[in-house]
Amino acid sequence: MLFFANAHAQTVQVLHWWTSTSEEKAIAVLSGRLAQENIVWKNAVIPSGSGIGAGIVLKSRLLAGDAPEIAQLNGVMISEWAELGLLQELDGVASNAKWEKLLYPTVWHLIQPNGHPVAVPLGIHRINTLFFNRKIFARFNVAAPANWDEFELVAQKLQRAGITPLAQSSESWQLATLFETILLSESDANFYRDAFVNKNSQAFLDARFGRALSRFRSLKKYMPSPLNERSWIASARMLADGDAAMLVMGDWAKAELNSWGLATDVGFSCAAVPNTANYHLYDIDTLVMLNKGAAARMAQEKIAQIAVSPVMQAEYNQIKGSIPVLRNPDLSKLDSCAQASWKIFSRGTAAQVPSLAHRMATDEISKEAIVAELIRFFSNDNVAVSDAQRRLAAISHTLPK
Ligand code: GAL
């Protein structure tokens, strides 16, 4: 019997960058359900935080003729790969399951860059999340800061008492994640898009961009010293252990804190990054299916169908820290962080802002070029704000539009 089942099992290799406890648990929910369909999910993990390494490995495996059946591929990269004809079209699954009606329009547009659905959306993360340690905040009688003035008061008070205010790391994607929230806080959604989506050189020269840069570097004094390239998991650990009071990070950190036994609104809570409460700076996780023949195709379509089903969406996203990609999700599974995320995202495109660091705003080359300049500015106090602005504006002329 067992032999019979195994003989018919279809193994799919999935290339992704999820290595933390909560990320592994979220995958296990999906792979466990797939096992019931006789589909074996085989992890090909490339640990790399926001997935930079995973993208490189995926490309080289493809060039070597050794593509996995499935890969985690987010944002603008979906359209780049679809243009090259590398992705399976999922029109049948999408129309049977009525994805167009079910999904948020932003998600639906993202996954069908050329009129055919070519990616399977898993969940929506909110990047502009400020986590705080509730015990520390209660001890010092402070509340989540709604704007930067309040933030300064809280941070100074904590620092005077010998507590590190911010558990940030100097890893470049994490700093970029922080910077984009600051840019949004110092401007608005239109301005943010003008800079990071349109790459308009004027936006980089604007006073609002300058203010964001100043604020970015000024936060260094509230971060651990020396500032190391610790993983986001280690940053979340600092917050959990009370070694730092706050952390700006996508809400996957919430899932990780939960997985360590810290319940939302008990050990920690989340708020919006100062001045960004009306925005949802988003990062949407998606899987793409690569062309690997008919047998694989059946399994890939089954996976697509199950991943987007309302039951799987509720279960998976509760563990991953994101919210479902569905317009009308099961709200009973959302904690206070997810409720806030869902409410703002549901307001529609005026409130939704695409993450630069997580590939929602622009192509990989532009992102890397902009991030390199941001890191150069952050790491070297001698680089003037205006100098960084001029360099970014100059670079923007050379980037793909
Ligand atoms: C993001 C991804 C999230 C989370 C995070 C840290 O790019 O969308 O799901 O895994 O990286 O690894």
JSON list of C-alpha atoms in Angstrom, two decimals, residues 236-389:
[
{"chain": "A", "resi": 236, "resn": "ALA", "atom": "CA", "xyz": [13.41, 40.30, 17.34]},
{"chain": "A", "resi": 237, "resn": "ARG", "atom": "CA", "xyz": [15.16, 38.31, 20.07]},
{"chain": "A", "resi": 238, "resn": "MET", "atom": "CA", "xyz": [16.61, 41.54, 21.52]},
{"chain": "A", "resi": 239, "resn": "LEU", "atom": "CA", "xyz": [13.11, 42.98, 21.72]},
{"chain": "A", "resi": 240, "resn": "ALA", "atom": "CA", "xyz": [11.72, 39.78, 23.26]},
{"chain": "A", "resi": 241, "resn": "ASP", "atom": "CA", "xyz": [14.44, 39.63, 25.91]},
{"chain": "A", "resi": 242, "resn": "GLY", "atom": "CA", "xyz": [14.06, 43.30, 26.80]},
{"chain": "A", "resi": 243, "resn": "ASP", "atom": "CA", "xyz": [17.57, 44.12, 25.51]},
{"chain": "A", "resi": 244, "resn": "ALA", "atom": "CA", "xyz": [15.94, 46.80, 23.39]},
{"chain": "A", "resi": 245, "resn": "ALA", "atom": "CA", "xyz": [12.57, 48.51, 23.65]},
{"chain": "A", "resi": 246, "resn": "MET", "atom": "CA", "xyz": [11.43, 48.92, 20.03]},
{"chain": "A", "resi": 247, "resn": "LEU", "atom": "CA", "xyz": [11.96, 47.44, 16.59]},
{"chain": "A", "resi": 248, "resn": "VAL", "atom": "CA", "xyz": [10.90, 48.66, 13.15]},
{"chain": "A", "resi": 249, "resn": "MET", "atom": "CA", "xyz": [10.36, 45.54, 11.05]},
{"chain": "A", "resi": 250, "resn": "GLY", "atom": "CA", "xyz": [7.81, 43.91, 8.77]},
{"chain": "A", "resi": 251, "resn": "ASP", "atom": "CA", "xyz": [5.14, 42.03, 10.68]},
{"chain": "A", "resi": 252, "resn": "TRP", "atom": "CA", "xyz": [6.82, 38.67, 10.03]},
{"chain": "A", "resi": 253, "resn": "ALA", "atom": "CA", "xyz": [8.62, 39.61, 13.29]},
{"chain": "A", "resi": 254, "resn": "LYS", "atom": "CA", "xyz": [5.29, 39.33, 15.07]},
{"chain": "A", "resi": 255, "resn": "ALA", "atom": "CA", "xyz": [4.96, 35.75, 13.89]},
{"chain": "A", "resi": 256, "resn": "GLU", "atom": "CA", "xyz": [8.41, 34.97, 15.20]},
{"chain": "A", "resi": 257, "resn": "LEU", "atom": "CA", "xyz": [7.68, 36.53, 18.61]},
{"chain": "A", "resi": 258, "resn": "ASN", "atom": "CA", "xyz": [4.46, 34.52, 18.75]},
{"chain": "A", "resi": 259, "resn": "SER", "atom": "CA", "xyz": [6.34, 31.33, 17.88]},
{"chain": "A", "resi": 260, "resn": "TRP", "atom": "CA", "xyz": [8.58, 31.92, 20.91]},
{"chain": "A", "resi": 261, "resn": "GLY", "atom": "CA", "xyz": [5.54, 32.05, 23.18]},
{"chain": "A", "resi": 262, "resn": "LEU", "atom": "CA", "xyz": [5.11, 35.83, 23.34]},
{"chain": "A", "resi": 263, "resn": "ALA", "atom": "CA", "xyz": [1.47, 36.52, 22.63]},
{"chain": "A", "resi": 264, "resn": "THR", "atom": "CA", "xyz": [0.51, 39.71, 20.81]},
{"chain": "A", "resi": 265, "resn": "ASP", "atom": "CA", "xyz": [-0.51, 42.44, 23.30]},
{"chain": "A", "resi": 266, "resn": "VAL", "atom": "CA", "xyz": [0.99, 40.51, 26.20]},
{"chain": "A", "resi": 267, "resn": "GLY", "atom": "CA", "xyz": [4.78, 40.52, 25.76]},
{"chain": "A", "resi": 268, "resn": "PHE", "atom": "CA", "xyz": [4.75, 43.07, 22.97]},
{"chain": "A", "resi": 269, "resn": "SER", "atom": "CA", "xyz": [2.42, 45.11, 20.80]},
{"chain": "A", "resi": 270, "resn": "CYS", "atom": "CA", "xyz": [2.67, 46.72, 17.41]},
{"chain": "A", "resi": 271, "resn": "ALA", "atom": "CA", "xyz": [1.92, 50.25, 16.29]},
{"chain": "A", "resi": 272, "resn": "ALA", "atom": "CA", "xyz": [2.51, 52.05, 13.02]},
{"chain": "A", "resi": 273, "resn": "VAL", "atom": "CA", "xyz": [5.91, 53.68, 12.49]},
{"chain": "A", "resi": 274, "resn": "PRO", "atom": "CA", "xyz": [5.48, 57.33, 13.63]},
{"chain": "A", "resi": 275, "resn": "ASN", "atom": "CA", "xyz": [3.39, 59.38, 11.20]},
{"chain": "A", "resi": 276, "resn": "THR", "atom": "CA", "xyz": [2.46, 56.43, 8.99]},
{"chain": "A", "resi": 277, "resn": "ALA", "atom": "CA", "xyz": [-0.73, 55.15, 10.67]},
{"chain": "A", "resi": 278, "resn": "ASN", "atom": "CA", "xyz": [-2.82, 55.87, 7.59]},
{"chain": "A", "resi": 279, "resn": "TYR", "atom": "CA", "xyz": [-0.60, 53.89, 5.27]},
{"chain": "A", "resi": 280, "resn": "HIS", "atom": "CA", "xyz": [0.10, 50.28, 4.55]},
{"chain": "A", "resi": 281, "resn": "LEU", "atom": "CA", "xyz": [3.63, 49.87, 3.23]},
{"chain": "A", "resi": 282, "resn": "TYR", "atom": "CA", "xyz": [3.18, 46.41, 1.80]},
{"chain": "A", "resi": 283, "resn": "ASP", "atom": "CA", "xyz": [5.18, 43.34, 0.86]},
{"chain": "A", "resi": 284, "resn": "ILE", "atom": "CA", "xyz": [3.27, 40.49, -0.81]},
{"chain": "A", "resi": 285, "resn": "ASP", "atom": "CA", "xyz": [4.68, 36.95, -0.71]},
{"chain": "A", "resi": 286, "resn": "THR", "atom": "CA", "xyz": [4.16, 34.93, -3.88]},
{"chain": "A", "resi": 287, "resn": "LEU", "atom": "CA", "xyz": [5.23, 31.61, -5.37]},
{"chain": "A", "resi": 288, "resn": "VAL", "atom": "CA", "xyz": [5.83, 31.06, -9.06]},
{"chain": "A", "resi": 289, "resn": "MET", "atom": "CA", "xyz": [5.62, 27.78, -10.94]},
{"chain": "A", "resi": 290, "resn": "LEU", "atom": "CA", "xyz": [8.37, 26.94, -13.42]},
{"chain": "A", "resi": 291, "resn": "ASN", "atom": "CA", "xyz": [7.84, 24.83, -16.53]},
{"chain": "A", "resi": 292, "resn": "LYS", "atom": "CA", "xyz": [8.77, 21.24, -15.65]},
{"chain": "A", "resi": 293, "resn": "GLY", "atom": "CA", "xyz": [6.43, 19.05, -17.65]},
{"chain": "A", "resi": 294, "resn": "ALA", "atom": "CA", "xyz": [2.90, 17.65, -17.33]},
{"chain": "A", "resi": 295, "resn": "ALA", "atom": "CA", "xyz": [3.19, 15.64, -14.09]},
{"chain": "A", "resi": 296, "resn": "ALA", "atom": "CA", "xyz": [4.68, 18.58, -12.25]},
{"chain": "A", "resi": 297, "resn": "ARG", "atom": "CA", "xyz": [2.05, 20.83, -13.72]},
{"chain": "A", "resi": 298, "resn": "MET", "atom": "CA", "xyz": [-0.79, 18.91, -12.11]},
{"chain": "A", "resi": 299, "resn": "ALA", "atom": "CA", "xyz": [0.86, 19.22, -8.71]},
{"chain": "A", "resi": 300, "resn": "GLN", "atom": "CA", "xyz": [1.66, 22.90, -9.27]},
{"chain": "A", "resi": 301, "resn": "GLU", "atom": "CA", "xyz": [-1.96, 23.69, -10.12]},
{"chain": "A", "resi": 302, "resn": "LYS", "atom": "CA", "xyz": [-3.19, 21.81, -7.06]},
{"chain": "A", "resi": 303, "resn": "ILE", "atom": "CA", "xyz": [-0.79, 23.80, -4.88]},
{"chain": "A", "resi": 304, "resn": "ALA", "atom": "CA", "xyz": [-1.99, 27.07, -6.40]},
{"chain": "A", "resi": 305, "resn": "GLN", "atom": "CA", "xyz": [-5.59, 26.14, -5.74]},
{"chain": "A", "resi": 306, "resn": "ILE", "atom": "CA", "xyz": [-4.98, 25.08, -2.12]},
{"chain": "A", "resi": 307, "resn": "ALA", "atom": "CA", "xyz": [-2.71, 28.02, -1.23]},
{"chain": "A", "resi": 308, "resn": "VAL", "atom": "CA", "xyz": [-5.33, 30.61, -2.16]},
{"chain": "A", "resi": 309, "resn": "SER", "atom": "CA", "xyz": [-8.29, 28.76, -0.62]},
{"chain": "A", "resi": 310, "resn": "PRO", "atom": "CA", "xyz": [-9.88, 30.70, 2.28]},
{"chain": "A", "resi": 311, "resn": "VAL", "atom": "CA", "xyz": [-9.17, 27.99, 4.88]},
{"chain": "A", "resi": 312, "resn": "MET", "atom": "CA", "xyz": [-5.48, 27.76, 4.00]},
{"chain": "A", "resi": 313, "resn": "GLN", "atom": "CA", "xyz": [-5.23, 31.57, 3.79]},
{"chain": "A", "resi": 314, "resn": "ALA", "atom": "CA", "xyz": [-6.56, 31.95, 7.34]},
{"chain": "A", "resi": 315, "resn": "GLU", "atom": "CA", "xyz": [-4.35, 29.27, 8.80]},
{"chain": "A", "resi": 316, "resn": "TYR", "atom": "CA", "xyz": [-1.14, 30.10, 6.96]},
{"chain": "A", "resi": 317, "resn": "ASN", "atom": "CA", "xyz": [-1.28, 33.84, 7.52]},
{"chain": "A", "resi": 318, "resn": "GLN", "atom": "CA", "xyz": [-2.02, 33.53, 11.21]},
{"chain": "A", "resi": 319, "resn": "ILE", "atom": "CA", "xyz": [1.29, 31.71, 11.60]},
{"chain": "A", "resi": 320, "resn": "LYS", "atom": "CA", "xyz": [3.25, 33.84, 9.10]},
{"chain": "A", "resi": 321, "resn": "GLY", "atom": "CA", "xyz": [2.25, 37.20, 10.60]},
{"chain": "A", "resi": 322, "resn": "SER", "atom": "CA", "xyz": [0.78, 38.48, 7.34]},
{"chain": "A", "resi": 323, "resn": "ILE", "atom": "CA", "xyz": [-2.86, 39.01, 6.36]},
{"chain": "A", "resi": 324, "resn": "PRO", "atom": "CA", "xyz": [-4.75, 36.96, 3.76]},
{"chain": "A", "resi": 325, "resn": "VAL", "atom": "CA", "xyz": [-4.67, 38.11, 0.15]},
{"chain": "A", "resi": 326, "resn": "LEU", "atom": "CA", "xyz": [-8.47, 37.84, 0.08]},
{"chain": "A", "resi": 327, "resn": "ARG", "atom": "CA", "xyz": [-10.88, 40.78, 0.10]},
{"chain": "A", "resi": 328, "resn": "ASN", "atom": "CA", "xyz": [-13.12, 39.09, 2.68]},
{"chain": "A", "resi": 329, "resn": "PRO", "atom": "CA", "xyz": [-10.93, 36.94, 4.87]},
{"chain": "A", "resi": 330, "resn": "ASP", "atom": "CA", "xyz": [-11.88, 35.03, 8.01]},
{"chain": "A", "resi": 331, "resn": "LEU", "atom": "CA", "xyz": [-11.42, 37.88, 10.52]},
{"chain": "A", "resi": 332, "resn": "SER", "atom": "CA", "xyz": [-11.63, 35.61, 13.55]},
{"chain": "A", "resi": 333, "resn": "LYS", "atom": "CA", "xyz": [-8.01, 34.56, 13.11]},
{"chain": "A", "resi": 334, "resn": "LEU", "atom": "CA", "xyz": [-6.57, 38.12, 13.05]},
{"chain": "A", "resi": 335, "resn": "ASP", "atom": "CA", "xyz": [-4.93, 39.55, 16.20]},
{"chain": "A", "resi": 336, "resn": "SER", "atom": "CA", "xyz": [-4.76, 43.30, 16.84]},
{"chain": "A", "resi": 337, "resn": "CYS", "atom": "CA", "xyz": [-1.70, 43.83, 14.59]},
{"chain": "A", "resi": 338, "resn": "ALA", "atom": "CA", "xyz": [-3.32, 41.93, 11.74]},
{"chain": "A", "resi": 339, "resn": "GLN", "atom": "CA", "xyz": [-6.65, 43.72, 12.29]},
{"chain": "A", "resi": 340, "resn": "ALA", "atom": "CA", "xyz": [-4.94, 47.09, 11.90]},
{"chain": "A", "resi": 341, "resn": "SER", "atom": "CA", "xyz": [-3.05, 45.87, 8.84]},
{"chain": "A", "resi": 342, "resn": "TRP", "atom": "CA", "xyz": [-6.23, 44.51, 7.26]},
{"chain": "A", "resi": 343, "resn": "LYS", "atom": "CA", "xyz": [-8.22, 47.69, 7.96]},
{"chain": "A", "resi": 344, "resn": "ILE", "atom": "CA", "xyz": [-5.67, 49.97, 6.32]},
{"chain": "A", "resi": 345, "resn": "PHE", "atom": "CA", "xyz": [-4.96, 47.70, 3.37]},
{"chain": "A", "resi": 346, "resn": "SER", "atom": "CA", "xyz": [-8.71, 47.37, 2.73]},
{"chain": "A", "resi": 347, "resn": "ARG", "atom": "CA", "xyz": [-8.97, 51.14, 2.23]},
{"chain": "A", "resi": 348, "resn": "GLY", "atom": "CA", "xyz": [-7.56, 50.59, -1.25]},
{"chain": "A", "resi": 349, "resn": "THR", "atom": "CA", "xyz": [-4.74, 51.89, -3.39]},
{"chain": "A", "resi": 350, "resn": "ALA", "atom": "CA", "xyz": [-4.55, 55.38, -1.84]},
{"chain": "A", "resi": 351, "resn": "ALA", "atom": "CA", "xyz": [-3.44, 53.81, 1.43]},
{"chain": "A", "resi": 352, "resn": "GLN", "atom": "CA", "xyz": [-1.29, 51.06, -0.10]},
{"chain": "A", "resi": 353, "resn": "VAL", "atom": "CA", "xyz": [2.36, 51.86, -0.65]},
{"chain": "A", "resi": 354, "resn": "PRO", "atom": "CA", "xyz": [4.75, 49.37, -2.33]},
{"chain": "A", "resi": 355, "resn": "SER", "atom": "CA", "xyz": [7.93, 48.40, -0.45]},
{"chain": "A", "resi": 356, "resn": "LEU", "atom": "CA", "xyz": [11.22, 49.21, -2.14]},
{"chain": "A", "resi": 357, "resn": "ALA", "atom": "CA", "xyz": [13.31, 46.85, -0.02]},
{"chain": "A", "resi": 358, "resn": "HIS", "atom": "CA", "xyz": [10.94, 43.95, -0.67]},
{"chain": "A", "resi": 359, "resn": "ARG", "atom": "CA", "xyz": [10.69, 44.43, -4.45]},
{"chain": "A", "resi": 360, "resn": "MET", "atom": "CA", "xyz": [7.17, 45.82, -4.71]},
{"chain": "A", "resi": 361, "resn": "ALA", "atom": "CA", "xyz": [8.20, 49.25, -6.02]},
{"chain": "A", "resi": 362, "resn": "THR", "atom": "CA", "xyz": [10.83, 48.69, -8.66]},
{"chain": "A", "resi": 363, "resn": "ASP", "atom": "CA", "xyz": [13.18, 46.27, -10.43]},
{"chain": "A", "resi": 364, "resn": "GLU", "atom": "CA", "xyz": [16.10, 44.58, -8.67]},
{"chain": "A", "resi": 365, "resn": "ILE", "atom": "CA", "xyz": [18.83, 46.68, -10.31]},
{"chain": "A", "resi": 366, "resn": "SER", "atom": "CA", "xyz": [17.19, 49.98, -9.36]},
{"chain": "A", "resi": 367, "resn": "LYS", "atom": "CA", "xyz": [16.50, 48.76, -5.84]},
{"chain": "A", "resi": 368, "resn": "GLU", "atom": "CA", "xyz": [20.09, 47.64, -5.32]},
{"chain": "A", "resi": 369, "resn": "ALA", "atom": "CA", "xyz": [21.49, 50.91, -6.72]},
{"chain": "A", "resi": 370, "resn": "ILE", "atom": "CA", "xyz": [19.28, 53.03, -4.45]},
{"chain": "A", "resi": 371, "resn": "VAL", "atom": "CA", "xyz": [19.89, 50.88, -1.39]},
{"chain": "A", "resi": 372, "resn": "ALA", "atom": "CA", "xyz": [23.68, 51.01, -1.90]},
{"chain": "A", "resi": 373, "resn": "GLU", "atom": "CA", "xyz": [23.53, 54.82, -1.78]},
{"chain": "A", "resi": 374, "resn": "LEU", "atom": "CA", "xyz": [21.32, 54.80, 1.29]},
{"chain": "A", "resi": 375, "resn": "ILE", "atom": "CA", "xyz": [23.75, 52.50, 3.09]},
{"chain": "A", "resi": 376, "resn": "ARG", "atom": "CA", "xyz": [26.75, 54.58, 2.07]},
{"chain": "A", "resi": 377, "resn": "PHE", "atom": "CA", "xyz": [25.04, 57.62, 3.53]},
{"chain": "A", "resi": 378, "resn": "PHE", "atom": "CA", "xyz": [23.98, 55.85, 6.71]},
{"chain": "A", "resi": 379, "resn": "SER", "atom": "CA", "xyz": [27.38, 54.31, 7.42]},
{"chain": "A", "resi": 380, "resn": "ASN", "atom": "CA", "xyz": [29.47, 57.40, 6.82]},
{"chain": "A", "resi": 381, "resn": "ASP", "atom": "CA", "xyz": [28.59, 60.46, 8.91]},
{"chain": "A", "resi": 382, "resn": "ASN", "atom": "CA", "xyz": [30.80, 62.59, 6.68]},
{"chain": "A", "resi": 383, "resn": "VAL", "atom": "CA", "xyz": [28.54, 62.20, 3.66]},
{"chain": "A", "resi": 384, "resn": "ALA", "atom": "CA", "xyz": [26.36, 65.33, 3.53]},
{"chain": "A", "resi": 385, "resn": "VAL", "atom": "CA", "xyz": [22.61, 64.96, 3.04]},
{"chain": "A", "resi": 386, "resn": "SER", "atom": "CA", "xyz": [22.77, 67.09, -0.11]},
{"chain": "A", "resi": 387, "resn": "ASP", "atom": "CA", "xyz": [25.62, 64.98, -1.48]},
{"chain": "A", "resi": 388, "resn": "ALA", "atom": "CA", "xyz": [23.61, 61.77, -1.03]},
{"chain": "A", "resi": 389, "resn": "GLN", "atom": "CA", "xyz": [20.61, 63.44, -2.66]}
]
